[in-house]
Short mmCIF file of C-alpha atoms in Angstrom, two decimals:
data_model
loop_
_atom_site.label_atom_id
_atom_site.label_comp_id
_atom_site.label_asym_id
_atom_site.label_seq_id
_atom_site.Cartn_x
_atom_site.Cartn_y
_atom_site.Cartn_z
CA MET V 571 91.19 96.78 -31.98
CA SER V 572 93.54 99.78 -31.72
CA ASN V 573 96.03 100.22 -28.92
CA SER V 574 94.10 103.12 -27.43
CA GLN V 575 92.09 102.39 -24.30
CA VAL V 576 88.60 101.04 -24.90
CA ARG V 577 86.00 103.61 -23.81
CA THR V 578 82.30 102.77 -23.95
CA ARG V 579 79.30 104.77 -22.83
CA PHE V 580 75.77 104.28 -21.63
CA ALA V 581 73.72 107.32 -22.62
CA PRO V 582 70.12 106.99 -21.42
CA SER V 583 67.39 109.63 -21.61
CA PRO V 584 65.81 110.39 -18.22
CA THR V 585 62.31 109.20 -19.08
CA GLY V 586 61.38 107.65 -15.74
CA TYR V 587 62.30 103.99 -15.75
CA MET V 588 65.02 101.60 -16.87
CA HIS V 589 63.79 99.58 -19.84
CA VAL V 590 65.11 96.02 -20.10
CA GLY V 591 66.64 96.85 -23.50
CA ASN V 592 68.39 99.90 -22.00
CA LEU V 593 69.77 97.88 -19.13
CA ARG V 594 71.10 95.31 -21.60
CA THR V 595 72.86 98.09 -23.56
CA ALA V 596 74.40 99.36 -20.30
CA LEU V 597 75.47 95.83 -19.38
CA TYR V 598 77.11 95.12 -22.76
CA ALA V 599 78.88 98.51 -22.73
CA TYR V 600 80.13 97.76 -19.21
CA LEU V 601 81.25 94.22 -20.10
CA LEU V 602 83.04 95.33 -23.25
CA ALA V 603 84.95 98.06 -21.39
CA LYS V 604 85.84 95.87 -18.42
CA SER V 605 86.87 92.87 -20.52
CA HIS V 606 89.51 95.16 -22.12
CA ASN V 607 90.47 97.00 -18.90
CA GLY V 608 88.76 100.05 -20.38
CA LYS V 609 86.47 102.78 -19.08
CA PHE V 610 82.66 102.74 -18.86
CA ILE V 611 81.11 106.22 -19.04
CA LEU V 612 77.62 107.37 -18.03
CA ARG V 613 76.18 110.29 -19.98
CA ILE V 614 72.66 111.65 -19.54
CA GLU V 615 70.99 112.61 -22.83
CA ASP V 616 68.33 115.10 -21.80
CA THR V 617 68.12 117.36 -24.85
CA ASP V 618 64.53 116.24 -25.44
CA GLN V 619 63.12 118.24 -22.54
CA GLU V 620 59.52 117.24 -23.33
CA ARG V 621 60.28 113.63 -22.38
CA TYR V 622 62.16 114.55 -19.20
CA VAL V 623 60.69 113.00 -16.04
CA GLU V 624 61.47 114.40 -12.58
CA GLY V 625 63.54 111.94 -10.50
CA ALA V 626 64.44 109.84 -13.57
CA ILE V 627 68.18 110.47 -13.26
CA ASP V 628 68.06 108.98 -9.75
CA VAL V 629 66.42 105.85 -11.18
CA ILE V 630 69.38 105.52 -13.57
CA TYR V 631 71.97 105.94 -10.78
CA LYS V 632 70.08 103.55 -8.48
CA THR V 633 69.72 100.82 -11.13
CA LEU V 634 73.38 100.95 -12.15
CA ALA V 635 74.47 100.89 -8.49
CA GLU V 636 72.13 97.99 -7.60
CA THR V 637 73.22 95.86 -10.54
CA GLY V 638 76.92 96.55 -9.97
CA LEU V 639 77.45 98.36 -13.31
CA LYS V 640 79.77 100.92 -11.77
CA HIS V 641 80.66 103.75 -14.16
CA ASP V 642 84.15 105.27 -14.20
CA GLU V 643 83.00 108.75 -15.24
CA GLY V 644 79.60 110.43 -15.08
CA PRO V 645 77.56 113.38 -13.81
CA ASP V 646 77.66 112.20 -10.19
CA ILE V 647 81.37 111.34 -10.02
CA GLY V 648 82.89 113.64 -12.64
CA GLY V 649 85.81 112.87 -14.94
CA ASP V 650 88.07 114.57 -17.48
CA TYR V 651 85.43 114.89 -20.22
CA GLY V 652 82.49 116.55 -18.44
CA PRO V 653 79.94 117.89 -18.15
CA TYR V 654 78.24 114.50 -18.56
CA ILE V 655 74.69 115.89 -18.88
CA GLN V 656 73.83 117.13 -22.37
CA SER V 657 71.74 120.10 -21.25
CA GLU V 658 74.89 121.42 -19.53
CA ARG V 659 76.86 121.19 -22.83
CA LYS V 660 74.66 123.53 -24.87
CA HIS V 661 77.48 125.98 -25.70
CA ILE V 662 79.63 123.09 -27.01
CA TYR V 663 77.02 121.97 -29.58
CA LYS V 664 76.48 125.51 -30.86
CA GLU V 665 80.22 125.96 -31.34
CA TYR V 666 80.55 122.65 -33.24
CA ALA V 667 77.42 123.24 -35.32
CA GLU V 668 78.84 126.60 -36.47
CA LYS V 669 82.21 124.97 -37.12
CA LEU V 670 80.45 122.35 -39.26
CA VAL V 671 78.81 125.13 -41.31
CA GLU V 672 82.30 126.53 -42.01
CA LEU V 673 83.52 123.07 -43.02
CA GLY V 674 80.63 122.72 -45.49
CA GLY V 675 78.94 119.84 -43.64
CA ALA V 676 75.94 121.91 -42.50
CA TYR V 677 74.00 125.09 -43.28
CA TYR V 678 71.68 127.65 -41.72
CA CYS V 679 68.02 127.08 -42.48
CA PHE V 680 65.52 129.92 -42.03
CA CYS V 681 62.37 128.14 -43.29
CA ASP V 682 59.35 128.82 -41.11
CA LYS V 683 56.67 126.32 -40.08
CA GLU V 684 54.33 127.41 -42.87
CA ARG V 685 56.87 126.72 -45.65
CA LEU V 686 57.81 123.32 -44.13
CA GLU V 687 54.13 122.35 -43.81
CA GLN V 688 53.47 123.41 -47.43
CA LEU V 689 56.45 121.31 -48.56
CA ARG V 690 55.16 118.31 -46.61
CA GLN V 691 51.71 118.61 -48.20
CA GLN V 692 53.20 118.89 -51.71
CA GLN V 693 55.31 115.77 -51.15
CA GLU V 694 52.34 113.87 -49.75
CA ALA V 695 50.24 114.85 -52.79
CA ALA V 696 53.03 113.74 -55.12
CA ASN V 697 53.38 110.51 -53.09
CA VAL V 698 57.11 110.99 -52.51
CA ALA V 699 59.03 110.40 -49.26
CA HIS V 700 58.98 113.42 -46.99
CA LYS V 701 62.33 115.19 -46.72
CA TYR V 702 63.63 118.74 -46.67
CA ASP V 703 64.21 120.11 -50.17
CA GLY V 704 67.53 121.83 -49.39
CA TYR V 705 66.16 125.29 -50.22
CA CYS V 706 68.32 127.15 -47.67
CA SER V 707 71.48 125.27 -48.69
CA ARG V 708 71.34 127.27 -51.93
CA LEU V 709 71.23 130.71 -50.29
CA SER V 710 74.19 133.02 -51.04
CA LYS V 711 76.61 134.03 -48.31
CA GLU V 712 75.17 137.58 -48.40
CA GLU V 713 71.58 136.34 -48.00
CA ILE V 714 72.60 134.20 -45.04
CA GLU V 715 74.43 137.06 -43.33
CA ALA V 716 71.54 139.47 -43.88
CA ARG V 717 69.06 137.00 -42.33
CA LEU V 718 71.31 136.29 -39.37
CA LYS V 719 71.80 140.03 -38.79
CA SER V 720 68.08 140.75 -38.88
CA GLY V 721 67.53 138.08 -36.18
CA ILE V 722 65.40 135.67 -38.23
CA PRO V 723 65.12 132.39 -36.25
CA TYR V 724 67.14 129.56 -37.75
CA VAL V 725 68.10 125.94 -37.30
CA ILE V 726 71.31 124.32 -38.50
CA ARG V 727 70.81 121.38 -40.86
CA GLN V 728 73.20 118.66 -41.93
CA LYS V 729 74.28 118.95 -45.56
CA ILE V 730 73.95 115.47 -47.06
CA PRO V 731 75.58 114.86 -50.48
CA ASN V 732 72.95 114.38 -53.22
CA ASP V 733 74.76 111.46 -54.79
CA GLY V 734 77.07 108.62 -53.79
CA VAL V 735 76.80 105.95 -51.11
CA THR V 736 77.74 105.94 -47.42
CA THR V 737 79.03 102.59 -46.19
CA PHE V 738 79.84 101.54 -42.66
CA LYS V 739 80.75 98.34 -40.84
CA ASP V 740 78.84 97.11 -37.84
CA GLU V 741 80.31 94.36 -35.64
CA VAL V 742 76.96 92.54 -35.49
CA PHE V 743 75.24 93.31 -38.81
CA GLY V 744 78.33 93.50 -41.06
CA THR V 745 78.76 96.02 -43.87
CA ILE V 746 75.80 98.29 -44.58
CA SER V 747 75.54 100.75 -47.49
CA VAL V 748 72.97 103.51 -47.92
CA GLU V 749 72.31 105.77 -50.92
CA ASN V 750 72.91 109.37 -49.81
CA SER V 751 69.91 110.48 -51.90
CA THR V 752 67.62 108.63 -49.43
CA LEU V 753 68.92 110.59 -46.43
CA ASP V 754 67.33 113.79 -45.16
CA ASP V 755 69.10 117.05 -44.30
CA ASN V 756 68.15 116.64 -40.66
CA ILE V 757 68.23 119.42 -38.11
CA LEU V 758 71.38 119.36 -35.96
CA LEU V 759 70.77 122.47 -33.86
CA LYS V 760 67.23 123.56 -33.05
CA SER V 761 66.07 127.19 -32.98
CA ASP V 762 66.31 127.19 -29.15
CA GLY V 763 70.02 126.40 -29.44
CA LEU V 764 69.62 122.82 -28.19
CA PRO V 765 71.01 120.03 -30.35
CA THR V 766 69.03 117.11 -31.70
CA TYR V 767 69.99 113.66 -30.46
CA ASN V 768 71.60 112.88 -33.83
CA PHE V 769 74.09 115.72 -33.48
CA ALA V 770 74.72 115.71 -29.74
CA ASN V 771 75.63 112.03 -29.55
CA VAL V 772 78.24 112.34 -32.34
CA VAL V 773 79.87 115.42 -30.80
CA ASP V 774 79.86 113.91 -27.32
CA ASP V 775 81.15 110.50 -28.43
CA HIS V 776 84.06 112.21 -30.18
CA LEU V 777 84.90 114.66 -27.38
CA MET V 778 84.60 111.95 -24.73
CA GLY V 779 86.93 109.65 -26.65
CA ILE V 780 84.34 106.88 -27.06
CA THR V 781 85.94 104.04 -29.05
CA HIS V 782 82.99 101.60 -29.17
CA VAL V 783 79.35 102.62 -29.54
CA ILE V 784 76.87 99.99 -28.35
CA ARG V 785 73.20 100.77 -29.00
CA GLY V 786 69.94 99.32 -30.30
CA SER V 787 69.58 98.26 -33.94
CA GLU V 788 66.91 100.97 -34.40
CA TYR V 789 69.86 103.36 -34.85
CA LEU V 790 71.32 101.43 -37.80
CA SER V 791 69.43 103.60 -40.30
CA SER V 792 70.80 106.82 -38.74
CA THR V 793 74.43 105.66 -38.63
CA PRO V 794 75.31 106.77 -42.22
CA LYS V 795 74.30 110.33 -41.20
CA TYR V 796 76.54 110.08 -38.14
CA ASN V 797 79.44 108.91 -40.28
CA LEU V 798 78.99 111.84 -42.68
CA LEU V 799 79.31 114.12 -39.63
CA TYR V 800 82.48 112.34 -38.46
CA GLU V 801 83.93 112.64 -41.97
CA ALA V 802 83.01 116.34 -42.31
CA PHE V 803 84.81 117.07 -39.04
CA GLY V 804 87.73 114.81 -39.97
CA TRP V 805 87.19 112.69 -36.86
CA GLU V 806 87.90 108.98 -36.33
CA ILE V 807 84.76 106.84 -36.59
CA PRO V 808 84.16 104.57 -33.57
CA THR V 809 83.50 100.83 -33.72
CA TYR V 810 79.73 100.20 -33.97
CA ILE V 811 77.90 97.39 -32.19
CA HIS V 812 74.14 97.47 -32.84
CA CYS V 813 72.06 95.07 -30.74
CA PRO V 814 68.76 93.55 -31.90
CA PRO V 815 65.61 94.49 -29.96
CA VAL V 816 64.27 92.61 -26.94
CA MET V 817 60.72 91.46 -27.71
CA LYS V 818 57.90 89.86 -25.73
CA SER V 819 57.09 87.64 -28.71
CA ALA V 820 58.03 87.61 -32.40
CA THR V 821 55.53 90.42 -33.06
CA LYS V 822 55.03 92.12 -29.69
CA LYS V 823 57.25 94.57 -27.83
CA LEU V 824 57.71 94.51 -24.06
CA SER V 825 55.13 96.79 -22.52
CA LYS V 826 55.44 99.11 -19.54
CA ARG V 827 51.67 98.94 -19.07
CA GLU V 828 51.78 95.16 -18.77
CA GLY V 829 54.61 95.35 -16.25
CA ASP V 830 57.24 93.53 -18.30
CA ALA V 831 59.38 96.31 -19.71
CA SER V 832 61.48 97.69 -16.88
CA TYR V 833 64.04 96.54 -14.35
CA GLU V 834 61.84 97.95 -11.55
CA ASP V 835 58.88 95.83 -12.76
CA PHE V 836 60.88 92.65 -12.26
CA ILE V 837 62.29 93.72 -8.89
CA ALA V 838 58.69 94.49 -7.79
CA LYS V 839 57.65 90.98 -8.90
CA GLY V 840 60.22 89.51 -6.52
CA TYR V 841 63.07 88.61 -8.86
CA LEU V 842 66.64 88.91 -7.61
CA LYS V 843 68.77 91.61 -9.25
CA GLU V 844 71.56 89.05 -9.92
CA ALA V 845 69.13 86.78 -11.79
CA ILE V 846 67.70 89.70 -13.81
CA LEU V 847 71.18 90.86 -14.87
CA ASN V 848 72.30 87.30 -15.68
CA TYR V 849 69.17 86.74 -17.78
CA ILE V 850 69.45 90.07 -19.60
CA ALA V 851 73.05 89.21 -20.56
CA LEU V 852 71.74 86.12 -22.36
CA LEU V 853 69.10 88.06 -24.32
CA GLY V 854 70.75 88.05 -27.73
CA TRP V 855 74.24 87.08 -26.56
CA SER V 856 75.77 83.66 -26.15
CA PRO V 857 79.04 82.78 -24.42
CA GLY V 858 79.71 80.12 -27.07
CA ASP V 859 79.24 77.21 -24.64
CA ASP V 860 76.36 75.78 -22.58
CA ARG V 861 76.89 77.90 -19.49
CA GLU V 862 73.87 79.88 -18.35
CA ILE V 863 74.66 81.01 -14.81
CA PHE V 864 77.17 83.84 -14.52
CA THR V 865 78.21 86.32 -11.86
CA LEU V 866 79.04 89.81 -13.16
CA GLU V 867 82.76 88.99 -12.87
CA GLU V 868 82.26 85.79 -14.89
CA LEU V 869 80.37 87.75 -17.54
CA VAL V 870 83.33 90.15 -17.84
CA GLU V 871 85.60 87.13 -18.39
CA ALA V 872 83.32 85.50 -20.96
CA PHE V 873 82.04 88.52 -22.88
CA ASP V 874 82.88 88.84 -26.56
CA ILE V 875 80.89 90.93 -29.06
CA LYS V 876 81.14 88.04 -31.52
CA GLY V 877 78.53 86.30 -29.35
CA ILE V 878 75.84 88.95 -30.07
CA SER V 879 73.08 87.70 -32.38
CA LYS V 880 71.40 89.60 -35.22
CA SER V 881 67.97 88.18 -34.42
CA PRO V 882 65.56 89.86 -32.04
CA ALA V 883 65.77 88.38 -28.55
CA ILE V 884 62.53 86.96 -27.18
CA PHE V 885 62.02 87.56 -23.47
CA ASP V 886 61.24 84.12 -22.05
CA ILE V 887 59.67 84.54 -18.61
CA GLN V 888 59.94 80.78 -17.88
CA LYS V 889 63.69 80.99 -18.40
CA LEU V 890 63.93 83.97 -16.05
CA ASP V 891 61.83 82.07 -13.48
CA TRP V 892 64.15 79.05 -13.70
CA LEU V 893 67.24 81.24 -13.35
CA ASN V 894 65.74 83.16 -10.43
CA GLY V 895 64.90 79.89 -8.65
CA GLU V 896 68.54 78.82 -9.06
CA TYR V 897 69.72 82.10 -7.52
CA ILE V 898 67.23 81.83 -4.64
CA ARG V 899 68.55 78.35 -3.79
CA LYS V 900 72.08 79.77 -3.70
CA LEU V 901 71.06 82.18 -0.91
CA SER V 902 71.77 81.08 2.67
CA LEU V 903 68.65 80.34 4.72
CA ASP V 904 69.18 83.58 6.66
CA GLU V 905 69.48 85.64 3.45
CA PHE V 906 66.36 83.98 2.07
CA HIS V 907 64.47 84.63 5.31
CA GLU V 908 65.39 88.32 5.30
CA LYS V 909 64.24 88.80 1.68
CA ALA V 910 61.05 86.78 2.24
CA LEU V 911 59.90 88.61 5.40
CA PRO V 912 58.06 91.48 3.63
CA TYR V 913 56.11 88.88 1.62
CA TYR V 914 55.22 86.86 4.76
CA LYS V 915 53.82 90.03 6.29
CA LYS V 916 51.49 90.44 3.32
CA ALA V 917 50.03 86.97 3.90
CA ILE V 918 50.20 86.30 7.66
CA SER V 919 48.93 88.34 10.57
CA ASN V 920 48.95 85.53 13.18
CA PRO V 921 51.75 86.47 15.65
CA ASN V 922 52.15 82.84 16.85
CA ILE V 923 53.48 81.57 13.53
CA ASP V 924 57.23 80.89 13.50
CA LEU V 925 58.23 82.61 10.24
CA TYR V 926 61.67 81.01 10.24
CA LYS V 927 59.99 77.58 9.95
CA ILE V 928 58.21 78.89 6.84
CA SER V 929 61.57 79.91 5.38
CA LYS V 930 62.86 76.37 5.89
CA LEU V 931 59.86 75.08 3.92
CA LEU V 932 59.95 77.69 1.16
CA HIS V 933 63.68 78.21 0.51
CA THR V 934 63.99 75.45 -2.09
CA ARG V 935 60.42 75.81 -3.36
CA THR V 936 60.35 79.51 -4.27
CA VAL V 937 60.74 80.68 -7.87
CA LYS V 938 60.15 84.38 -7.14
CA PHE V 939 59.32 86.15 -3.91
CA SER V 940 56.01 87.56 -5.12
CA ASP V 941 54.68 83.97 -5.31
CA ILE V 942 54.98 83.64 -1.53
CA PRO V 943 51.71 85.26 -0.33
CA ALA V 944 49.61 82.90 -2.49
CA MET V 945 51.51 79.91 -1.08
CA LEU V 946 50.65 80.95 2.49
CA ASP V 947 47.06 82.14 2.10
CA PHE V 948 45.74 79.22 4.20
CA ILE V 949 47.66 80.08 7.39
CA ASP V 950 45.51 82.88 8.81
CA VAL V 951 42.20 81.51 7.55
CA LEU V 952 41.37 78.03 6.27
CA PRO V 953 39.94 78.49 2.75
CA GLU V 954 36.58 77.00 1.75
CA TYR V 955 37.13 73.61 0.09
CA GLY V 956 35.14 70.54 -0.94
CA PRO V 957 35.53 66.79 -0.24
CA GLU V 958 36.94 66.24 -3.76
CA LEU V 959 40.32 67.50 -2.51
CA TYR V 960 40.65 64.27 -0.52
CA ILE V 961 40.73 62.24 -3.74
CA HIS V 962 44.35 61.53 -4.70
CA LYS V 963 45.10 58.66 -7.10
CA LYS V 964 48.79 58.36 -6.27
CA MET V 965 48.13 58.42 -2.50
CA LYS V 966 45.17 56.05 -3.01
CA THR V 967 42.89 58.28 -0.95
CA ASN V 968 39.19 59.06 -1.30
CA PRO V 969 36.64 60.81 0.95
CA GLU V 970 35.73 57.49 2.66
CA ASN V 971 39.19 56.31 3.73
CA SER V 972 40.24 59.91 4.41
CA LEU V 973 37.40 60.23 6.95
CA GLU V 974 38.43 56.96 8.64
CA ASN V 975 42.07 57.97 8.87
CA LEU V 976 41.38 61.51 10.09
CA LYS V 977 39.15 60.02 12.81
CA ALA V 978 41.96 57.64 13.76
CA ALA V 979 44.54 60.46 13.83
CA LEU V 980 42.47 62.94 15.87
CA PRO V 981 42.64 61.26 19.36
CA VAL V 982 46.32 60.40 18.90
CA LEU V 983 47.11 64.03 18.10
CA GLU V 984 44.89 65.34 20.89
CA GLU V 985 46.91 63.27 23.39
CA LEU V 986 50.25 64.56 22.09
CA ASP V 987 51.76 67.03 24.55
CA ASN V 988 55.17 67.61 23.05
CA TRP V 989 54.03 69.21 19.74
CA THR V 990 57.21 69.24 17.64
CA GLU V 991 57.92 68.14 14.09
CA GLU V 992 59.85 65.13 15.41
CA SER V 993 57.17 63.94 17.83
CA LEU V 994 54.43 64.52 15.21
CA HIS V 995 56.45 62.42 12.76
CA ASN V 996 56.93 59.57 15.28
CA THR V 997 53.31 59.62 16.43
CA LEU V 998 51.80 59.63 12.93
CA PHE V 999 54.16 56.96 11.59
CA SER V 1000 53.32 54.69 14.58
CA LEU V 1001 49.64 55.20 13.71
CA ILE V 1002 50.28 54.39 10.02
CA GLU V 1003 52.02 51.15 11.06
CA LYS V 1004 49.19 50.25 13.44
CA LEU V 1005 46.53 50.89 10.76
CA GLY V 1006 48.56 48.96 8.16
CA VAL V 1007 48.01 51.59 5.45
CA LYS V 1008 50.29 53.53 3.07
CA ASN V 1009 51.88 56.72 4.48
CA GLY V 1010 49.95 58.94 2.06
CA GLN V 1011 46.59 57.60 3.21
CA VAL V 1012 47.05 59.31 6.56
CA LEU V 1013 49.35 62.19 5.62
CA TRP V 1014 47.39 63.43 2.58
CA PRO V 1015 44.06 63.84 4.43
CA ILE V 1016 45.89 65.68 7.24
CA ARG V 1017 47.55 67.99 4.73
CA VAL V 1018 44.18 68.79 3.07
CA ALA V 1019 42.41 69.28 6.40
CA LEU V 1020 45.11 71.67 7.62
CA SER V 1021 45.39 73.73 4.42
CA GLY V 1022 42.24 73.30 2.33
CA LYS V 1023 44.61 73.20 -0.66
CA GLU V 1024 46.11 70.70 -3.07
CA SER V 1025 49.50 72.34 -3.13
CA THR V 1026 51.28 73.51 0.03
CA PRO V 1027 54.87 74.41 0.96
CA GLY V 1028 55.16 71.33 3.16
CA GLY V 1029 53.43 68.06 4.02
CA GLY V 1030 50.94 67.34 6.78
CA ILE V 1031 53.59 66.98 9.51
CA GLU V 1032 55.33 70.29 8.73
CA LEU V 1033 51.98 72.10 8.47
CA ALA V 1034 50.80 70.72 11.84
CA ASP V 1035 54.07 71.83 13.43
CA LEU V 1036 53.71 75.29 11.87
CA LEU V 1037 50.05 75.87 12.80
CA GLY V 1038 50.41 74.55 16.36
CA LYS V 1039 48.29 72.04 18.29
CA GLU V 1040 45.14 74.07 18.93
CA GLU V 1041 44.69 75.28 15.32
CA SER V 1042 45.63 71.87 13.84
CA ILE V 1043 43.09 69.99 15.99
CA LYS V 1044 40.41 72.57 15.11
CA ARG V 1045 41.06 72.14 11.37
CA ILE V 1046 41.16 68.33 11.50
CA LYS V 1047 37.77 68.36 13.29
CA LYS V 1048 36.45 70.63 10.55
CA GLY V 1049 37.77 68.18 7.91
CA ILE V 1050 35.98 65.30 9.65
CA GLU V 1051 32.78 67.35 9.79
CA LEU V 1052 33.02 68.18 6.07
CA LEU V 1053 33.48 64.50 5.12
CA GLU V 1054 30.66 63.33 7.42
CA ILE V 1055 28.21 65.83 5.84
CA LYS V 1056 29.18 64.49 2.43
#
């Protein structure tokens, strides 16, 4: 690494949401800069106006702010290398494209759509790879000037050497060589004066002093073309770090439609931002030891590009769930309660329920907040259930002994005036002792009668305390009725 300050950039297109793979690129660029006391730059690449989505830039700002990936320079905060939005740099690209023509690294191309379509059809018929045939690169200086003067629309194309090999080194994938004859004379400046991505990112990276370029491995095949541009201008080539893709499975990409592609999708599903960021860091990167839980500061300490893998990273939702559960348990009860409240409101309309008691039950049992409503769906209305729920091998219960024990518990509970968790516990355990049965033989039937479910956020005593005396008695009577009908 040279002595100059490390400068990395995150350069998203404003297409409406923050893809998990994009967020990982931003994270790695941030970590690399911060681990070397460098600068992390945000640049908005909006030259493809057809893909532009209104409000998308705000999504980018919001996501970076929420996850703590604070940029040192960018459109919203400025810096010495602005503007940081490509559509505001149009004049710069035109100037550099024309300069490149002078240097012999590019040329004016006046071919119209008809000629290009004809060429494509000929190449298809001949079964050869489609690429521009370099026709305009052979025009004389006089012909070019005459066409420019008469106002014929043009693009500026990169002039790729016909022979030789372009080789570059990537920090993840090693040394890669490409035959120049396989590369196309791509358009650098379109007829509307806007640059293509391939040109704009090279010019901007150079002018903004970017030392390390972190991006997805889908750009590996374009990198030789970028290097030919750097060489034609006589510019220093940055260090390349290409990251493998993030996949849903070995053959399937993450999908926006299925709600598993963006940061917002996971926030909406009730994952904590800290857990999402921690998990994304581990998608294709390893700290070199067994640690899995990292704060952002700890990631800065541990990050090394040597830990990035070449293999595609598979998004393992179970792993994210586990990690999120760990982060939820680290919250204080008050913090958990505050985050859980909107989910309680989706499931409970009964104003007499003490929601803080629910938080005490759920804090250590919650994997993600969106699971909460389904865990509480019995509170407002007892679901329909059958006598088979009273069968529990481990508790040694069946419909017969459950009926007996519910009948024994009912009068004892009806007489209980001080309805608290403690008094419920003492009363029911006295009854268990008196009946000479196992704890579960009384507590399981009560739990089923109160919830109509096999799995609940607490046992029979906690549920009775939560629902209150009147509702608990009503539900136990209903349980008795159900078992007697059977």
